[in-house]
Amino acid sequence: MACDTKERIIEEALRLFSEKGYAGTSMSDIAERLKITKAALYKHYSGKREIFQKILDRMSALDAERAAEYDMPGAEDDEYAEAYMNTALDSIRRYSIAQFRHWTEDGFSSRFRKMLTIEQYNDSTMADLYQNYLAAGPAEYMARIFRRAASTDAEAMQLALEFYGPMFLLYSMYDGAKTDDERKSTVLALDEHIARFAERLNAKHQTKVGP
């Protein structure tokens, strides 16, 4: 029962963080949402910071699960870019679509993304997390993946921006969608974008290699 209560606290706290921001949410707000007293809430967590750390722990676990499922190399491996370039572009497509669905359709992860979006301008820690999860981190990761297809680091980053930029934009389009059909269309748009990107990258590689 205690574990269930702790889980409910994390879920509802994140829901509030995504609506009002982390700074704009108090322990009183969380207790009120859960219909419990603040004293009862403090029996489970010492404060917002501990709740937030549990949310980060959950996000790290979800990242590890997806990386394992799609056989993604770990960021701690200096050779991961070279290893990943040996996989088919279809693997990149499947992983990227899974990432997009993770950040949009999974309730927990979607609320985490929205919280970071709200708080990035108010808190340096949140800004760093936003960059790591949603902006510079994914772009740099893709740049390392594409390094073997590029002549320079700058060219690899340009490929990464061309690949990830539309995906980043589609997060906002998904959030603004009013119907299920509109939301589905963003996923289809991402799939089409990746297909076209792969065609251009293959054509570029064939031109470099020559007949």
mmCIF file of C-alpha atoms in Angstrom:
data_model
loop_
_atom_site.group_PDB
_atom_site.id
_atom_site.type_symbol
_atom_site.label_atom_id
_atom_site.label_comp_id
_atom_site.label_asym_id
_atom_site.label_seq_id
_atom_site.Cartn_x
_atom_site.Cartn_y
_atom_site.Cartn_z
ATOM 1 C CA MET A 1 0.000 0.000 0.000
ATOM 2 C CA ALA A 2 2.852 2.382 0.870
ATOM 3 C CA CYS A 3 4.449 1.735 -2.525
ATOM 4 C CA ASP A 4 1.154 2.483 -4.256
ATOM 5 C CA THR A 5 0.870 5.763 -2.345
ATOM 6 C CA LYS A 6 4.418 6.771 -3.230
ATOM 7 C CA GLU A 7 3.684 6.029 -6.877
ATOM 8 C CA ARG A 8 0.497 8.102 -6.807
ATOM 9 C CA ILE A 9 2.424 10.996 -5.271
ATOM 10 C CA ILE A 10 5.020 10.891 -8.039
ATOM 11 C CA GLU A 11 2.370 10.705 -10.758
ATOM 12 C CA GLU A 12 0.234 13.536 -9.398
ATOM 13 C CA ALA A 13 3.221 15.723 -8.536
ATOM 14 C CA LEU A 14 4.507 15.446 -12.094
ATOM 15 C CA ARG A 15 1.036 16.218 -13.417
ATOM 16 C CA LEU A 16 1.035 19.425 -11.380
ATOM 17 C CA PHE A 17 4.630 20.259 -12.382
ATOM 18 C CA SER A 18 3.633 19.963 -16.052
ATOM 19 C CA GLU A 19 0.627 22.247 -15.533
ATOM 20 C CA LYS A 20 1.960 24.876 -13.115
ATOM 21 C CA GLY A 21 5.703 24.369 -13.330
ATOM 22 C CA TYR A 22 7.948 22.927 -10.635
ATOM 23 C CA ALA A 23 8.479 26.281 -8.943
ATOM 24 C CA GLY A 24 4.773 27.073 -9.082
ATOM 25 C CA THR A 25 3.753 23.862 -7.327
ATOM 26 C CA SER A 26 3.872 23.536 -3.553
ATOM 27 C CA MET A 27 3.687 20.506 -1.304
ATOM 28 C CA SER A 28 0.279 21.834 -0.278
ATOM 29 C CA ASP A 29 -0.825 21.684 -3.916
ATOM 30 C CA ILE A 30 0.318 18.082 -4.178
ATOM 31 C CA ALA A 31 -1.425 17.100 -0.955
ATOM 32 C CA GLU A 32 -4.630 18.815 -2.081
ATOM 33 C CA ARG A 33 -4.555 17.039 -5.451
ATOM 34 C CA LEU A 34 -4.127 13.706 -3.659
ATOM 35 C CA LYS A 35 -6.780 14.594 -1.059
ATOM 36 C CA ILE A 36 -4.395 13.905 1.803
ATOM 37 C CA THR A 37 -2.884 16.116 4.485
ATOM 38 C CA LYS A 38 0.546 17.696 4.158
ATOM 39 C CA ALA A 39 1.606 15.697 7.210
ATOM 40 C CA ALA A 40 0.665 12.488 5.435
ATOM 41 C CA LEU A 41 2.559 13.604 2.343
ATOM 42 C CA TYR A 42 5.711 14.327 4.368
ATOM 43 C CA LYS A 43 5.594 10.791 5.764
ATOM 44 C CA HIS A 44 6.442 9.581 2.264
ATOM 45 C CA TYR A 45 8.722 12.325 0.912
ATOM 46 C CA SER A 46 10.799 14.978 2.638
ATOM 47 C CA GLY A 47 9.899 17.600 0.042
ATOM 48 C CA LYS A 48 9.554 18.490 -3.631
ATOM 49 C CA ARG A 49 13.227 17.873 -4.308
ATOM 50 C CA GLU A 50 13.000 14.238 -3.231
ATOM 51 C CA ILE A 51 9.874 13.742 -5.345
ATOM 52 C CA PHE A 52 11.640 15.331 -8.290
ATOM 53 C CA GLN A 53 14.637 13.032 -7.862
ATOM 54 C CA LYS A 54 12.314 10.029 -8.002
ATOM 55 C CA ILE A 55 10.896 11.394 -11.249
ATOM 56 C CA LEU A 56 14.436 11.686 -12.653
ATOM 57 C CA ASP A 57 15.178 8.122 -11.547
ATOM 58 C CA ARG A 58 12.075 6.932 -13.415
ATOM 59 C CA MET A 59 13.110 8.798 -16.572
ATOM 60 C CA SER A 60 16.606 7.279 -16.430
ATOM 61 C CA ALA A 61 15.099 3.809 -16.123
ATOM 62 C CA LEU A 62 12.796 4.431 -19.096
ATOM 63 C CA ASP A 63 15.764 5.630 -21.169
ATOM 64 C CA ALA A 64 17.715 2.491 -20.342
ATOM 65 C CA GLU A 65 14.757 0.290 -21.283
ATOM 66 C CA ARG A 66 14.378 1.914 -24.713
ATOM 67 C CA ALA A 67 18.105 1.799 -25.388
ATOM 68 C CA ALA A 68 18.143 -1.915 -24.614
ATOM 69 C CA GLU A 69 15.007 -2.591 -26.660
ATOM 70 C CA TYR A 70 16.411 -0.906 -29.769
ATOM 71 C CA ASP A 71 19.994 -2.057 -29.174
ATOM 72 C CA MET A 72 21.215 1.518 -28.889
ATOM 73 C CA PRO A 73 24.854 1.994 -27.799
ATOM 74 C CA GLY A 74 25.387 3.702 -24.454
ATOM 75 C CA ALA A 75 26.633 7.273 -24.355
ATOM 76 C CA GLU A 76 29.509 6.256 -22.096
ATOM 77 C CA ASP A 77 31.025 4.193 -24.920
ATOM 78 C CA ASP A 78 33.501 6.248 -26.979
ATOM 79 C CA GLU A 79 32.977 3.935 -29.919
ATOM 80 C CA TYR A 80 29.188 4.045 -29.909
ATOM 81 C CA ALA A 81 28.861 6.316 -32.955
ATOM 82 C CA GLU A 82 30.926 3.978 -35.106
ATOM 83 C CA ALA A 83 29.020 0.959 -33.830
ATOM 84 C CA TYR A 84 25.664 2.533 -34.497
ATOM 85 C CA MET A 85 26.532 3.646 -38.046
ATOM 86 C CA ASN A 86 26.880 -0.034 -38.897
ATOM 87 C CA THR A 87 23.162 -0.511 -38.323
ATOM 88 C CA ALA A 88 20.565 0.160 -41.023
ATOM 89 C CA LEU A 89 18.850 3.518 -41.349
ATOM 90 C CA ASP A 90 15.659 1.598 -40.656
ATOM 91 C CA SER A 91 16.888 1.133 -37.101
ATOM 92 C CA ILE A 92 17.275 4.896 -36.774
ATOM 93 C CA ARG A 93 13.737 5.315 -38.089
ATOM 94 C CA ARG A 94 12.249 2.800 -35.661
ATOM 95 C CA TYR A 95 14.129 4.215 -32.678
ATOM 96 C CA SER A 96 13.283 7.828 -33.565
ATOM 97 C CA ILE A 97 9.584 7.092 -33.935
ATOM 98 C CA ALA A 98 9.675 5.212 -30.632
ATOM 99 C CA GLN A 99 11.332 8.253 -29.054
ATOM 100 C CA PHE A 100 8.688 10.549 -30.498
ATOM 101 C CA ARG A 101 5.887 8.362 -29.179
ATOM 102 C CA HIS A 102 7.652 8.179 -25.831
ATOM 103 C CA TRP A 103 7.728 11.968 -25.491
ATOM 104 C CA THR A 104 4.181 12.497 -26.757
ATOM 105 C CA GLU A 105 1.988 9.468 -26.068
ATOM 106 C CA ASP A 106 3.437 8.171 -22.799
ATOM 107 C CA GLY A 107 1.712 10.220 -20.095
ATOM 108 C CA PHE A 108 4.618 10.265 -17.638
ATOM 109 C CA SER A 109 7.275 11.205 -20.191
ATOM 110 C CA SER A 110 5.046 13.734 -21.941
ATOM 111 C CA ARG A 111 4.377 15.538 -18.667
ATOM 112 C CA PHE A 112 8.103 15.487 -17.863
ATOM 113 C CA ARG A 113 8.820 17.108 -21.248
ATOM 114 C CA LYS A 114 6.181 19.774 -20.669
ATOM 115 C CA MET A 115 7.521 20.502 -17.192
ATOM 116 C CA LEU A 116 11.030 21.029 -18.566
ATOM 117 C CA THR A 117 9.666 23.232 -21.331
ATOM 118 C CA ILE A 118 7.954 25.460 -18.761
ATOM 119 C CA GLU A 119 10.816 25.560 -16.264
ATOM 120 C CA GLN A 120 13.836 25.888 -18.578
ATOM 121 C CA TYR A 121 13.681 29.692 -18.341
ATOM 122 C CA ASN A 122 13.279 29.784 -14.557
ATOM 123 C CA ASP A 123 15.826 27.320 -13.236
ATOM 124 C CA SER A 124 19.336 26.461 -14.463
ATOM 125 C CA THR A 125 19.000 22.809 -13.434
ATOM 126 C CA MET A 126 15.790 22.494 -15.427
ATOM 127 C CA ALA A 127 17.441 24.265 -18.358
ATOM 128 C CA ASP A 128 20.292 21.745 -18.299
ATOM 129 C CA LEU A 129 17.837 18.851 -18.173
ATOM 130 C CA TYR A 130 15.839 20.319 -21.059
ATOM 131 C CA GLN A 131 18.992 20.619 -23.158
ATOM 132 C CA ASN A 132 20.123 17.112 -22.253
ATOM 133 C CA TYR A 133 16.808 15.379 -22.917
ATOM 134 C CA LEU A 134 15.272 17.432 -25.724
ATOM 135 C CA ALA A 135 17.640 19.873 -27.426
ATOM 136 C CA ALA A 136 21.443 19.795 -27.474
ATOM 137 C CA GLY A 137 21.670 16.216 -26.155
ATOM 138 C CA PRO A 138 19.712 14.533 -28.979
ATOM 139 C CA ALA A 139 21.346 16.769 -31.607
ATOM 140 C CA GLU A 140 24.862 15.952 -30.395
ATOM 141 C CA TYR A 141 24.011 12.262 -30.185
ATOM 142 C CA MET A 142 22.782 12.231 -33.780
ATOM 143 C CA ALA A 143 25.857 14.190 -34.880
ATOM 144 C CA ARG A 144 28.076 11.438 -33.484
ATOM 145 C CA ILE A 145 25.947 8.833 -35.211
ATOM 146 C CA PHE A 146 26.258 10.646 -38.550
ATOM 147 C CA ARG A 147 29.981 11.421 -38.164
ATOM 148 C CA ARG A 148 31.012 8.484 -40.367
ATOM 149 C CA ALA A 149 28.751 9.794 -43.133
ATOM 150 C CA ALA A 150 30.285 13.275 -42.937
ATOM 151 C CA SER A 151 33.649 14.755 -43.820
ATOM 152 C CA THR A 152 33.871 17.030 -40.769
ATOM 153 C CA ASP A 153 32.342 17.467 -37.338
ATOM 154 C CA ALA A 154 30.529 20.553 -38.608
ATOM 155 C CA GLU A 155 28.981 18.581 -41.454
ATOM 156 C CA ALA A 156 27.915 15.832 -39.032
ATOM 157 C CA MET A 157 26.195 18.399 -36.830
ATOM 158 C CA GLN A 158 24.461 19.872 -39.865
ATOM 159 C CA LEU A 159 23.117 16.414 -40.729
ATOM 160 C CA ALA A 160 21.969 16.010 -37.130
ATOM 161 C CA LEU A 161 20.134 19.336 -37.219
ATOM 162 C CA GLU A 162 18.495 18.457 -40.526
ATOM 163 C CA PHE A 163 17.377 15.150 -39.043
ATOM 164 C CA TYR A 164 16.344 16.212 -35.542
ATOM 165 C CA GLY A 165 15.031 19.739 -36.202
ATOM 166 C CA PRO A 166 11.714 18.628 -37.768
ATOM 167 C CA MET A 167 11.251 16.010 -35.048
ATOM 168 C CA PHE A 168 11.691 18.691 -32.390
ATOM 169 C CA LEU A 169 9.140 20.915 -34.155
ATOM 170 C CA LEU A 170 6.644 18.065 -34.367
ATOM 171 C CA TYR A 171 6.564 17.797 -30.562
ATOM 172 C CA SER A 172 4.897 21.208 -30.456
ATOM 173 C CA MET A 173 2.604 20.353 -33.342
ATOM 174 C CA TYR A 174 1.519 17.201 -31.508
ATOM 175 C CA ASP A 175 0.814 19.198 -28.343
ATOM 176 C CA GLY A 176 -1.290 21.644 -30.341
ATOM 177 C CA ALA A 177 -3.295 18.968 -32.158
ATOM 178 C CA LYS A 178 -7.015 19.041 -31.390
ATOM 179 C CA THR A 179 -8.010 15.579 -32.606
ATOM 180 C CA ASP A 180 -6.624 12.050 -32.678
ATOM 181 C CA ASP A 181 -6.340 12.292 -36.457
ATOM 182 C CA GLU A 182 -4.184 15.418 -36.149
ATOM 183 C CA ARG A 183 -1.978 13.697 -33.604
ATOM 184 C CA LYS A 184 -1.633 10.638 -35.826
ATOM 185 C CA SER A 185 -0.701 12.899 -38.728
ATOM 186 C CA THR A 186 2.308 14.211 -36.809
ATOM 187 C CA VAL A 187 3.638 10.667 -36.417
ATOM 188 C CA LEU A 188 3.090 10.041 -40.133
ATOM 189 C CA ALA A 189 4.837 13.329 -40.924
ATOM 190 C CA LEU A 190 7.829 12.226 -38.858
ATOM 191 C CA ASP A 191 7.971 8.874 -40.644
ATOM 192 C CA GLU A 192 7.859 10.635 -44.024
ATOM 193 C CA HIS A 193 10.565 13.076 -42.956
ATOM 194 C CA ILE A 194 12.871 10.238 -41.873
ATOM 195 C CA ALA A 195 12.254 8.353 -45.126
ATOM 196 C CA ARG A 196 13.152 11.421 -47.196
ATOM 197 C CA PHE A 197 16.195 12.131 -45.041
ATOM 198 C CA ALA A 198 17.421 8.552 -45.507
ATOM 199 C CA GLU A 199 17.002 8.846 -49.287
ATOM 200 C CA ARG A 200 19.071 12.044 -49.349
ATOM 201 C CA LEU A 201 21.748 10.568 -47.090
ATOM 202 C CA ASN A 202 22.023 7.414 -49.195
ATOM 203 C CA ALA A 203 22.237 9.451 -52.390
ATOM 204 C CA LYS A 204 24.934 11.638 -50.861
ATOM 205 C CA HIS A 205 26.913 8.601 -49.712
ATOM 206 C CA GLN A 206 26.685 6.955 -53.137
ATOM 207 C CA THR A 207 27.891 10.157 -54.785
ATOM 208 C CA LYS A 208 30.911 10.238 -52.481
ATOM 209 C CA VAL A 209 31.729 6.588 -53.067
ATOM 210 C CA GLY A 210 31.126 6.755 -56.794
ATOM 211 C CA PRO A 211 30.442 3.874 -59.203
#
